[in-house]
Short mmCIF file of C-alpha atoms in Angstrom, two decimals:
data_model
loop_
_atom_site.label_atom_id
_atom_site.label_comp_id
_atom_site.label_asym_id
_atom_site.label_seq_id
_atom_site.Cartn_x
_atom_site.Cartn_y
_atom_site.Cartn_z
CA MET A 14 0.00 0.00 0.00
CA ARG A 15 1.15 3.54 -0.64
CA THR A 16 0.51 5.18 2.67
CA GLY A 17 -0.92 4.69 6.12
CA ARG A 18 0.42 3.53 9.44
CA ALA A 19 1.32 -0.15 9.43
CA SER A 20 2.25 -2.48 12.25
CA ASN A 21 2.78 -6.18 12.59
CA GLY A 22 -0.68 -7.51 13.30
CA ARG A 23 -2.79 -10.57 13.22
CA LEU A 24 -5.43 -11.42 11.61
CA GLY A 25 -17.63 -5.90 10.85
CA VAL A 26 -21.34 -3.10 12.02
CA PRO A 27 -22.00 -2.53 15.61
CA HIS A 28 -25.58 -1.58 14.89
CA ILE A 29 -26.34 1.74 16.54
CA GLY A 30 -28.93 0.51 19.04
CA MET A 31 -26.32 -1.80 20.53
CA LEU A 32 -24.28 1.11 21.77
CA VAL A 33 -25.91 4.47 21.26
CA ALA A 34 -26.81 5.14 24.89
CA ALA A 35 -23.42 3.97 25.95
CA THR A 36 -23.50 3.36 29.67
CA SER A 37 -26.28 0.98 30.63
CA LEU A 38 -26.79 -0.43 27.16
CA PHE A 39 -23.35 -1.99 27.46
CA VAL A 40 -24.43 -3.46 30.79
CA ALA A 41 -27.52 -4.95 29.12
CA ALA A 42 -25.43 -6.32 26.27
CA CYS A 43 -23.20 -8.14 28.76
CA GLY A 44 -26.14 -10.04 30.23
CA SER A 45 -26.37 -13.78 29.85
CA GLY A 46 -27.73 -15.21 26.63
CA ASP A 47 -28.48 -18.66 25.26
CA ALA A 48 -25.52 -19.45 23.04
CA GLY A 49 -27.20 -22.65 21.91
CA SER A 50 -26.17 -26.25 22.34
CA ASP A 51 -26.10 -28.56 19.37
CA GLU A 52 -23.78 -30.91 17.53
CA SER A 53 -21.66 -28.23 15.89
CA SER A 54 -18.10 -27.68 17.06
CA THR A 55 -15.36 -25.12 16.72
CA GLU A 56 -11.71 -25.73 17.43
CA VAL A 57 -9.75 -22.58 18.19
CA SER A 58 -6.19 -22.33 16.91
CA ASP A 59 -3.66 -19.51 17.05
CA SER A 60 -0.88 -21.62 15.58
CA VAL A 61 -0.66 -19.62 12.38
CA VAL A 62 -0.42 -16.24 14.05
CA ASP A 63 2.60 -14.28 15.24
CA GLN A 64 2.52 -12.19 18.41
CA PRO A 65 1.80 -8.54 17.54
CA THR A 66 4.48 -5.90 17.60
CA SER A 67 4.37 -2.29 16.51
CA SER A 68 6.27 -0.31 13.92
CA SER A 69 7.31 3.29 14.43
CA ASP A 70 7.75 3.89 10.70
CA PRO A 71 4.39 4.87 9.18
CA ALA A 72 5.62 4.08 5.68
CA VAL A 73 6.52 0.47 6.49
CA GLU A 74 4.03 -2.34 6.14
CA SER A 75 4.26 -5.61 7.96
CA THR A 76 2.99 -9.03 7.16
CA THR A 77 1.30 -11.73 9.18
CA THR A 78 2.49 -15.11 8.02
CA ALA A 79 2.12 -18.71 9.07
CA PRO A 80 5.16 -20.62 10.36
CA SER A 81 6.89 -22.45 7.53
CA THR A 82 6.64 -25.75 9.45
CA ILE A 83 2.86 -25.96 9.01
CA ALA A 84 1.93 -28.76 6.64
CA PRO A 85 -0.50 -28.10 3.79
CA ARG A 86 -4.10 -28.41 4.91
CA THR A 87 -7.13 -29.41 2.87
CA TRP A 88 -10.47 -28.08 4.06
CA SER A 89 -13.81 -29.64 3.18
CA THR A 90 -17.51 -28.94 3.39
CA GLY A 91 -20.56 -31.16 3.39
CA PRO A 92 -24.27 -31.45 4.13
CA ILE A 93 -25.90 -29.68 7.06
CA ALA A 94 -27.80 -31.91 9.47
CA PRO A 95 -30.85 -30.59 11.36
CA GLY A 96 -29.93 -28.60 14.45
CA GLU A 97 -31.79 -27.14 17.40
CA PRO A 98 -35.36 -26.01 16.67
CA ALA A 99 -35.89 -22.34 15.87
CA ASP A 100 -39.11 -20.54 16.81
CA ASP A 101 -40.14 -20.76 13.16
CA PRO A 102 -40.79 -24.52 12.87
CA ARG A 103 -39.49 -24.58 9.31
CA TYR A 104 -35.96 -23.87 10.58
CA THR A 105 -33.33 -25.31 12.85
CA HIS A 106 -30.07 -23.70 13.91
CA HIS A 107 -26.48 -24.59 14.73
CA THR A 108 -24.17 -22.50 16.91
CA LEU A 109 -21.00 -22.00 14.88
CA ILE A 110 -19.22 -20.25 17.73
CA GLY A 111 -20.58 -19.54 21.20
CA ASP A 112 -19.67 -17.90 24.49
CA ILE A 113 -17.66 -15.30 22.63
CA GLY A 114 -17.59 -11.84 24.17
CA GLY A 115 -19.26 -9.16 22.08
CA ALA A 116 -20.17 -11.21 18.99
CA ALA A 117 -20.97 -8.18 16.83
CA GLY A 118 -21.11 -9.47 13.26
CA ALA A 119 -20.43 -12.32 10.85
CA VAL A 120 -19.87 -12.46 7.09
CA ALA A 121 -18.93 -15.28 4.70
CA ALA A 122 -16.03 -15.21 2.22
CA ASP A 123 -13.54 -17.60 0.62
CA LEU A 124 -10.32 -16.34 2.22
CA ASN A 125 -7.90 -19.00 0.98
CA GLY A 126 -9.22 -19.54 -2.56
CA ASP A 127 -10.20 -23.19 -2.15
CA GLY A 128 -13.82 -22.68 -3.15
CA ILE A 129 -15.13 -23.16 0.41
CA LEU A 130 -16.58 -20.24 2.33
CA GLU A 131 -15.15 -19.21 5.66
CA VAL A 132 -17.15 -17.27 8.27
CA VAL A 133 -15.43 -14.10 9.49
CA VAL A 134 -16.62 -12.99 12.95
CA ASN A 135 -15.91 -9.57 14.46
CA THR A 136 -16.18 -9.19 18.23
CA PHE A 137 -16.06 -6.27 20.66
CA GLY A 138 -14.71 -8.23 23.61
CA MET A 139 -16.22 -8.11 27.07
CA ILE A 140 -18.05 -4.86 27.88
CA ASP A 141 -18.69 -3.80 31.49
CA MET A 142 -19.89 -0.22 31.52
CA LYS A 143 -20.96 -0.49 35.18
CA ASN A 144 -17.26 -0.50 35.98
CA VAL A 145 -16.41 1.61 32.90
CA ASN A 146 -14.52 -1.20 31.21
CA VAL A 147 -14.56 -1.67 27.44
CA GLY A 148 -12.86 -4.69 25.92
CA THR A 149 -10.75 -4.72 22.78
CA SER A 150 -11.86 -6.34 19.54
CA SER A 151 -10.90 -9.41 17.58
CA LEU A 152 -11.51 -10.74 14.08
CA ILE A 153 -11.76 -14.52 13.72
CA ALA A 154 -12.05 -16.75 10.66
CA LEU A 155 -13.94 -20.04 10.96
CA TYR A 156 -12.60 -22.55 8.42
CA GLN A 157 -14.95 -25.42 7.55
CA ASP A 158 -13.54 -28.80 8.51
CA GLY A 159 -16.02 -31.28 7.13
CA GLY A 160 -19.02 -28.97 6.94
CA PRO A 161 -20.37 -25.58 7.99
CA THR A 162 -21.18 -26.79 11.51
CA SER A 163 -17.71 -28.15 12.19
CA THR A 164 -15.09 -25.42 11.98
CA GLU A 165 -11.61 -24.48 13.10
CA ALA A 166 -11.10 -20.88 14.25
CA HIS A 167 -8.02 -18.86 13.31
CA THR A 168 -7.34 -15.35 14.54
CA ILE A 169 -6.96 -12.53 12.04
CA VAL A 170 -6.95 -9.63 14.52
CA ASP A 171 -6.10 -10.32 18.13
CA GLU A 172 -7.43 -8.41 21.14
CA ASP A 173 -3.84 -7.49 22.01
CA GLU A 174 -3.73 -5.18 18.98
CA GLY A 175 -5.86 -2.79 20.97
CA TYR A 176 -8.68 -1.88 18.57
CA TYR A 177 -11.99 -0.88 20.13
CA PHE A 178 -15.26 -1.66 18.30
CA LEU A 179 -13.90 -3.33 15.15
CA ASN A 180 -17.02 -3.32 13.01
CA GLN A 181 -18.22 -5.85 10.46
CA PRO A 182 -15.78 -5.58 7.54
CA TRP A 183 -16.02 -5.31 3.79
CA ILE A 184 -14.32 -8.32 2.18
CA GLY A 185 -13.33 -8.32 -1.48
CA ASP A 186 -10.40 -7.98 -3.89
CA ILE A 187 -9.42 -4.33 -3.41
CA ASP A 188 -6.04 -4.66 -5.17
CA ASP A 189 -7.15 -6.83 -8.12
CA ASP A 190 -4.67 -9.60 -7.41
CA GLY A 191 -7.21 -12.41 -7.36
CA ASP A 192 -7.69 -12.89 -3.63
CA PRO A 193 -9.99 -11.23 -1.05
CA ASP A 194 -8.79 -8.45 1.23
CA ILE A 195 -10.45 -7.06 4.35
CA ILE A 196 -11.32 -3.44 5.18
CA ALA A 197 -12.84 -2.57 8.54
CA GLY A 198 -14.10 0.63 10.08
CA ILE A 199 -13.29 0.93 13.75
CA GLY A 200 -14.47 2.89 16.77
CA PHE A 201 -17.46 4.42 18.52
CA PHE A 202 -18.03 7.76 20.22
CA VAL A 203 -18.04 6.30 23.76
CA CYS A 204 -14.27 5.72 23.58
CA ALA A 205 -13.53 9.43 24.03
CA SER A 206 -15.34 9.44 27.38
CA ILE A 207 -13.56 6.45 28.90
CA SER A 208 -10.39 7.02 30.88
CA GLY A 209 -7.46 5.10 29.45
CA VAL A 210 -9.16 4.57 26.09
CA GLY A 211 -9.70 7.91 24.35
CA PRO A 212 -10.79 8.45 20.75
CA CYS A 213 -10.65 5.13 18.90
CA GLY A 214 -11.69 5.72 15.27
CA ALA A 215 -9.72 4.12 12.43
CA LEU A 216 -10.01 2.59 8.96
CA VAL A 217 -7.81 -0.46 8.44
CA LEU A 218 -6.93 -2.65 5.46
CA TRP A 219 -5.67 -6.22 5.76
CA GLU A 220 -4.21 -7.23 2.41
CA ASN A 221 -4.29 -10.94 1.62
CA THR A 222 -0.68 -12.01 1.05
CA GLY A 223 -1.16 -15.71 0.34
CA VAL A 224 -1.94 -19.02 1.99
CA GLU A 225 0.21 -21.01 4.42
CA GLY A 226 -0.94 -24.37 5.69
CA GLY A 227 -4.40 -23.73 4.24
CA ILE A 228 -4.77 -20.46 6.19
CA ALA A 229 -4.82 -17.02 4.58
CA THR A 230 -2.08 -14.59 5.67
CA TRP A 231 -2.36 -10.82 5.95
CA SER A 232 -0.50 -7.53 5.78
CA LYS A 233 -2.03 -4.64 7.70
CA THR A 234 -2.18 -0.95 6.76
CA GLU A 235 -4.00 1.74 8.70
CA ILE A 236 -5.54 3.97 6.04
CA ILE A 237 -6.82 6.21 8.83
CA PRO A 238 -4.58 5.75 11.90
CA ASP A 239 -6.10 4.52 15.14
CA GLY A 240 -7.14 7.15 17.69
CA GLN A 241 -9.38 9.46 15.65
CA GLU A 242 -12.39 11.41 16.96
CA LEU A 243 -14.40 10.29 13.93
CA PHE A 244 -15.37 6.61 14.05
CA TYR A 245 -16.14 4.40 11.06
CA HIS A 246 -18.37 1.46 10.16
CA ARG A 247 -18.19 -0.77 7.07
CA PRO A 248 -17.04 1.22 4.01
CA ALA A 249 -18.20 0.88 0.43
CA VAL A 250 -15.74 -0.03 -2.33
CA ALA A 251 -16.27 1.05 -5.95
CA ASP A 252 -14.54 2.78 -8.86
CA ILE A 253 -15.61 6.34 -8.10
CA ASP A 254 -13.35 8.13 -10.60
CA GLY A 255 -13.79 5.65 -13.48
CA ASP A 256 -10.09 4.84 -13.83
CA GLY A 257 -10.58 1.07 -13.57
CA LEU A 258 -9.23 0.91 -10.01
CA LEU A 259 -11.29 0.47 -6.86
CA ASP A 260 -11.66 3.33 -4.39
CA ILE A 261 -13.02 3.40 -0.82
CA ILE A 262 -16.01 5.39 0.42
CA ALA A 263 -16.08 5.85 4.20
CA ILE A 264 -18.22 7.89 6.56
CA GLY A 265 -16.75 9.25 9.78
CA GLU A 266 -19.22 9.95 12.56
CA THR A 267 -19.43 11.51 15.99
CA SER A 268 -22.45 11.43 18.30
CA ARG A 269 -23.78 14.54 16.53
CA THR A 270 -22.36 14.78 13.02
CA ALA A 271 -21.07 12.80 10.05
CA GLU A 272 -18.66 13.46 7.18
CA THR A 273 -18.39 11.42 3.99
CA PHE A 274 -14.99 10.88 2.32
CA TRP A 275 -13.52 8.82 -0.47
CA PHE A 276 -9.99 7.47 -0.85
CA ARG A 277 -8.46 7.08 -4.29
CA GLY A 278 -7.08 3.76 -5.44
CA SER A 279 -3.98 3.59 -7.62
CA ALA A 280 -1.62 0.99 -9.04
CA ASP A 281 0.41 1.38 -5.83
CA GLY A 282 -2.52 0.89 -3.46
CA ILE A 283 -4.94 3.14 -1.60
CA ASP A 284 -3.92 6.75 -1.06
CA ASP A 285 -4.65 7.70 2.56
CA THR A 286 -5.58 11.28 1.68
CA PRO A 287 -9.29 11.69 2.52
CA LEU A 288 -11.11 13.42 -0.33
CA PRO A 289 -14.24 15.20 0.95
CA VAL A 290 -17.68 14.36 -0.38
CA GLY A 291 -19.84 16.33 2.05
CA THR A 292 -21.43 16.59 5.45
CA GLY A 293 -23.89 13.86 6.37
CA GLY A 294 -24.37 10.13 5.95
CA GLY A 295 -24.17 7.21 8.32
CA SER A 296 -23.02 3.69 8.97
CA LEU A 297 -23.21 1.84 5.66
CA PRO A 298 -22.70 3.87 2.46
CA VAL A 299 -23.70 2.50 -0.94
CA ALA A 300 -22.19 3.44 -4.32
CA SER A 301 -24.81 3.41 -7.10
CA ASP A 302 -25.75 5.38 -10.21
CA VAL A 303 -28.88 6.95 -8.73
CA ASP A 304 -29.55 9.42 -11.55
CA GLY A 305 -28.59 7.11 -14.43
CA ASP A 306 -25.93 9.41 -15.88
CA GLY A 307 -23.18 6.79 -16.03
CA ASP A 308 -21.19 7.63 -12.89
CA LEU A 309 -21.46 6.47 -9.30
CA ASP A 310 -23.30 8.45 -6.65
CA ILE A 311 -23.27 7.77 -2.89
CA VAL A 312 -26.37 6.84 -0.85
CA SER A 313 -26.55 6.60 2.94
CA GLY A 314 -28.96 6.42 5.82
CA GLN A 315 -28.45 8.84 8.69
CA TYR A 316 -28.56 8.20 12.41
CA PHE A 317 -26.51 10.83 14.20
CA GLN A 318 -26.80 13.44 11.45
CA THR A 319 -30.38 14.68 11.52
CA PRO A 320 -33.10 15.51 10.50
CA GLU A 321 -33.00 13.65 7.18
CA SER A 322 -33.47 9.87 7.25
CA VAL A 323 -31.71 9.02 3.96
CA ILE A 324 -29.58 11.17 1.66
CA TRP A 325 -27.55 10.84 -1.52
CA PHE A 326 -24.58 12.70 -2.95
CA GLU A 327 -24.76 13.35 -6.67
CA HIS A 328 -21.48 12.81 -8.55
CA GLY A 329 -20.93 15.93 -10.67
CA ASP A 330 -18.18 17.22 -12.92
CA ASP A 331 -14.56 17.21 -11.78
CA ASP A 332 -12.95 20.23 -10.15
CA ALA A 333 -9.59 21.71 -11.18
CA GLU A 334 -7.75 18.95 -9.29
CA GLY A 335 -9.66 16.16 -11.03
CA ASN A 336 -11.92 15.29 -8.08
CA PRO A 337 -15.71 15.05 -8.42
CA ILE A 338 -17.90 17.90 -7.22
CA TRP A 339 -20.67 16.46 -5.04
CA THR A 340 -24.19 17.77 -4.42
CA ARG A 341 -26.25 16.50 -1.51
CA HIS A 342 -29.94 15.61 -1.94
CA THR A 343 -32.55 14.38 0.54
CA ILE A 344 -34.18 11.04 -0.25
CA ASN A 345 -36.49 10.86 2.76
CA SER A 346 -37.07 12.60 6.09
CA ASP A 347 -40.19 10.73 7.21
CA ILE A 348 -39.04 7.33 8.50
CA GLY A 349 -36.91 8.42 11.46
CA LYS A 350 -33.29 7.60 12.13
CA VAL A 351 -32.00 5.03 9.64
CA ILE A 352 -29.38 2.38 10.26
CA GLN A 353 -29.12 0.82 6.77
CA VAL A 354 -30.20 1.53 3.21
CA SER A 355 -29.39 -0.85 0.36
CA LEU A 356 -30.18 -1.37 -3.31
CA VAL A 357 -31.56 -4.92 -3.28
CA PRO A 358 -30.96 -6.74 -6.59
CA ASP A 359 -33.99 -8.35 -8.28
CA LEU A 360 -36.34 -7.16 -5.51
CA ASP A 361 -39.20 -6.72 -7.99
CA GLY A 362 -38.11 -9.57 -10.25
CA PRO A 363 -35.08 -10.37 -12.40
CA GLY A 364 -33.19 -7.20 -13.32
CA ARG A 365 -35.53 -4.99 -11.26
CA PRO A 366 -33.73 -3.81 -8.10
CA GLY A 367 -35.29 -1.73 -5.35
CA TRP A 368 -34.14 0.49 -2.50
CA VAL A 369 -34.84 -0.76 1.03
CA ALA A 370 -34.10 0.91 4.39
CA SER A 371 -34.37 -0.14 8.02
CA ASN A 372 -35.00 2.58 10.54
CA HIS A 373 -34.04 2.44 14.23
CA THR A 374 -36.79 3.76 16.51
CA ASN A 375 -38.58 2.95 19.76
CA THR A 376 -42.35 3.40 19.72
CA THR A 377 -42.56 3.06 23.50
CA ARG A 378 -41.29 6.64 23.50
CA PRO A 379 -43.32 9.61 22.25
CA ASP A 380 -43.15 10.97 18.71
CA GLN A 381 -41.43 7.93 17.21
CA VAL A 382 -41.94 6.60 13.68
CA GLU A 383 -43.10 2.99 13.37
CA SER A 384 -40.13 0.65 13.62
CA GLY A 385 -39.71 -1.34 10.46
CA VAL A 386 -38.25 -2.05 7.05
CA TYR A 387 -39.26 0.43 4.35
CA ARG A 388 -39.29 0.47 0.56
CA LEU A 389 -38.02 3.77 -0.90
CA THR A 390 -39.14 4.69 -4.41
CA PRO A 391 -37.86 7.66 -6.44
CA GLY A 392 -40.09 9.68 -8.74
CA ASP A 393 -39.18 10.92 -12.18
CA ASP A 394 -36.59 13.25 -10.62
CA PRO A 395 -34.48 11.42 -7.98
CA ARG A 396 -33.33 14.79 -6.66
CA GLN A 397 -36.79 15.27 -5.18
CA PRO A 398 -37.88 13.37 -2.02
CA TRP A 399 -38.76 9.71 -2.55
CA SER A 400 -41.90 7.97 -1.34
CA SER A 401 -41.76 5.34 1.41
CA THR A 402 -43.84 2.22 2.09
CA ILE A 403 -43.42 -0.01 5.13
CA LEU A 404 -42.82 -3.68 4.23
CA SER A 405 -42.69 -5.26 7.70
CA THR A 406 -45.25 -5.67 10.47
CA GLY A 407 -44.99 -6.09 14.23
CA ILE A 408 -41.40 -5.04 14.87
CA VAL A 409 -41.42 -3.34 18.30
CA SER A 410 -38.40 -2.44 20.40
CA ARG A 411 -38.11 -3.30 24.06
CA PRO A 412 -38.68 -0.25 26.27
CA THR A 413 -35.77 1.93 27.24
CA VAL A 414 -35.06 1.49 30.97
CA GLY A 415 -33.14 4.36 32.50
CA THR A 416 -30.32 5.14 30.11
CA ALA A 417 -30.41 1.65 28.57
CA PHE A 418 -31.52 2.80 25.13
CA GLN A 419 -33.24 0.30 22.86
CA ALA A 420 -34.39 0.68 19.25
CA ALA A 421 -35.51 -1.51 16.37
CA PRO A 422 -35.01 -2.91 13.82
CA GLY A 423 -31.34 -3.45 13.00
CA VAL A 424 -29.52 -4.53 9.85
CA PHE A 425 -30.98 -6.68 7.08
CA SER A 426 -29.92 -8.87 4.17
CA TRP A 427 -31.69 -10.58 1.26
CA GLY A 428 -31.94 -13.62 -0.96
CA ASP A 429 -34.41 -16.27 -2.10
CA VAL A 430 -34.46 -17.87 1.33
CA ASP A 431 -37.62 -19.94 0.80
CA GLY A 432 -36.66 -21.09 -2.70
CA ASP A 433 -39.80 -19.83 -4.45
CA GLY A 434 -37.98 -17.71 -7.03
CA ASP A 435 -38.27 -14.24 -5.51
CA ILE A 436 -36.27 -12.15 -3.06
CA ASP A 437 -36.95 -12.28 0.68
CA LEU A 438 -35.48 -10.11 3.47
CA THR A 439 -33.82 -11.25 6.69
CA VAL A 440 -33.97 -8.67 9.47
CA SER A 441 -32.36 -8.21 12.88
CA GLY A 442 -34.79 -7.00 15.51
CA ASP A 443 -31.91 -5.45 17.49
CA GLY A 444 -33.80 -3.75 20.37
CA ASP A 445 -36.65 -6.13 19.53
CA ASP A 446 -35.04 -9.37 20.68
CA ARG A 447 -36.35 -11.35 17.70
CA LEU A 448 -35.03 -12.27 14.28
CA PHE A 449 -37.41 -11.75 11.36
CA LEU A 450 -37.89 -13.23 7.91
CA LEU A 451 -39.89 -11.12 5.44
CA GLU A 452 -41.08 -13.55 2.78
CA GLN A 453 -42.20 -11.99 -0.49
CA ASP A 454 -45.59 -13.38 -1.51
CA ALA A 455 -46.12 -11.16 -4.57
CA VAL A 456 -44.12 -8.27 -6.02
CA GLY A 457 -43.70 -5.78 -3.18
CA VAL A 458 -45.93 -7.74 -0.76
CA PHE A 459 -44.22 -9.33 2.25
CA THR A 460 -45.31 -11.46 5.20
CA THR A 461 -43.31 -10.99 8.41
CA HIS A 462 -42.34 -14.23 10.18
CA VAL A 463 -40.58 -14.52 13.53
CA LEU A 464 -37.55 -16.73 12.95
CA GLN A 465 -36.19 -16.63 16.50
CA THR A 466 -36.97 -15.05 19.87
CA SER A 467 -34.50 -14.16 22.66
CA TYR A 468 -31.64 -13.40 20.27
CA ALA A 469 -31.20 -9.68 20.78
CA GLN A 470 -28.83 -7.15 19.24
CA ALA A 471 -28.08 -9.22 16.16
CA GLY A 472 -25.35 -7.46 14.22
CA SER A 473 -25.64 -9.54 11.06
CA MET A 474 -28.38 -11.40 9.19
CA GLU A 475 -26.38 -12.59 6.19
CA VAL A 476 -27.96 -14.85 3.58
CA VAL A 477 -25.35 -17.46 2.59
CA ASP A 478 -24.86 -20.86 1.00
CA LEU A 479 -21.99 -22.18 3.12
CA ASN A 480 -21.87 -25.68 1.67
CA GLY A 481 -22.69 -24.79 -1.95
CA ASP A 482 -25.74 -27.02 -2.25
CA GLY A 483 -27.94 -24.30 -3.73
CA SER A 484 -30.06 -23.87 -0.60
CA LEU A 485 -29.62 -20.63 1.32
CA GLU A 486 -28.94 -20.37 5.04
CA ILE A 487 -29.09 -17.40 7.41
CA LEU A 488 -25.97 -16.40 9.34
CA ALA A 489 -26.92 -14.43 12.46
CA SER A 490 -24.72 -13.04 15.23
CA SER A 491 -26.02 -11.85 18.60
CA PHE A 492 -24.17 -9.52 20.93
CA GLU A 493 -26.34 -10.47 23.92
CA ALA A 494 -26.30 -14.22 23.23
CA LYS A 495 -22.52 -14.06 22.58
CA ALA A 496 -22.92 -16.39 19.63
CA VAL A 497 -23.03 -16.83 15.86
CA ARG A 498 -25.71 -19.18 14.58
CA LEU A 499 -26.52 -20.72 11.23
CA TYR A 500 -30.24 -21.09 10.51
CA VAL A 501 -31.15 -23.87 8.08
CA ARG A 502 -34.52 -24.46 6.43
CA GLY A 503 -35.99 -27.96 6.52
CA GLY A 504 -34.89 -31.05 8.33
#
């Protein structure tokens, strides 16, 4: 990489409701939860990981490698047997990893290029806000060893590296070398208020450097060095300037404001100079050609930056330095604070995508918008406000008790989960302690099913096919339950 602080390291979104009222919500998140008990197993191994050290030279990168004595390893996958019953009788679940402090997110990717998906889990560590104690984060890869429910865990980022709130990462080939890399936003505003912690924002790239003993190895670069006032969630990656190289879009937030930036990619890597887009945005930006003029715009929900719920930045002509001029437009201001907005492929049928957003509200408090998942539809001019239609029913947050803030829903994902040929939505209840499946019955018409109860503050609801059999599973993490589960239909 061209620039950024690098240190020898080992081998992420906390959804806002998990942490937004910092003090007692952390206490609630540390409560006991049912991590599940079934036939799945995870063996934890740190054998491929060096102890972390630090580098004082910001221009020097370091590499995490496996010891040369490790023999080649062949991983395998296989069928998924029925697990423990879910609340929806059509599903059972397996606990892929349990009793893990601060299980904040999970995403699937083939890290070592063998055609088998790994599960990458980001954790926040143990949180005890009663005693003002915040744990450090880790990033763990679960390699299948015979099937999705039998895995071996290998550390990518160790708690000793000292990152706080390492959020669910973006995983993809940022450098076009044929293997997946990892980019994670880091931090949350509470860090600045905790003695001995301080501001903790960062944006970090782990470049995939190869495979040793069947395990991917990594080289770390801090694009934005650790310790910033602005904190970051999962970035977007796209070719913003049309030069054929991928760039990074990241949004830095505080408890009151947000700023959107992009970082230019080059043949030498990612330049760490933040190029301003504008004020506003939130956790999970999306790059898409909103106005159909052939270049990429940026769409984002807003939580801390109010009053708009969803905005977009229009990509205009370049300035004298060759950078785009951006214009901000309001998509919607009627659905409350928004945690995620996404362009869902094939939502209305093949080749017909649609915009979907999840807000993050609590209707046990006054003047709150109904908690739910909303369809956003532009008119003839996307620069004018878009209409909204709620797709879900019955999502209701637990009440806020004292300063223990709760809100619902959380993040969502999509896929043809029921195998009937159309797109369904999987939704975290977050402050509502349930998991939801929104099955599409007809174009734009959804029925809300409760997949699971007592699985609160789920930071991921990924739709995956871990064993490649053509049937989709649901990968769900829960901060309160301290677990990552795989929900399987049938059996």
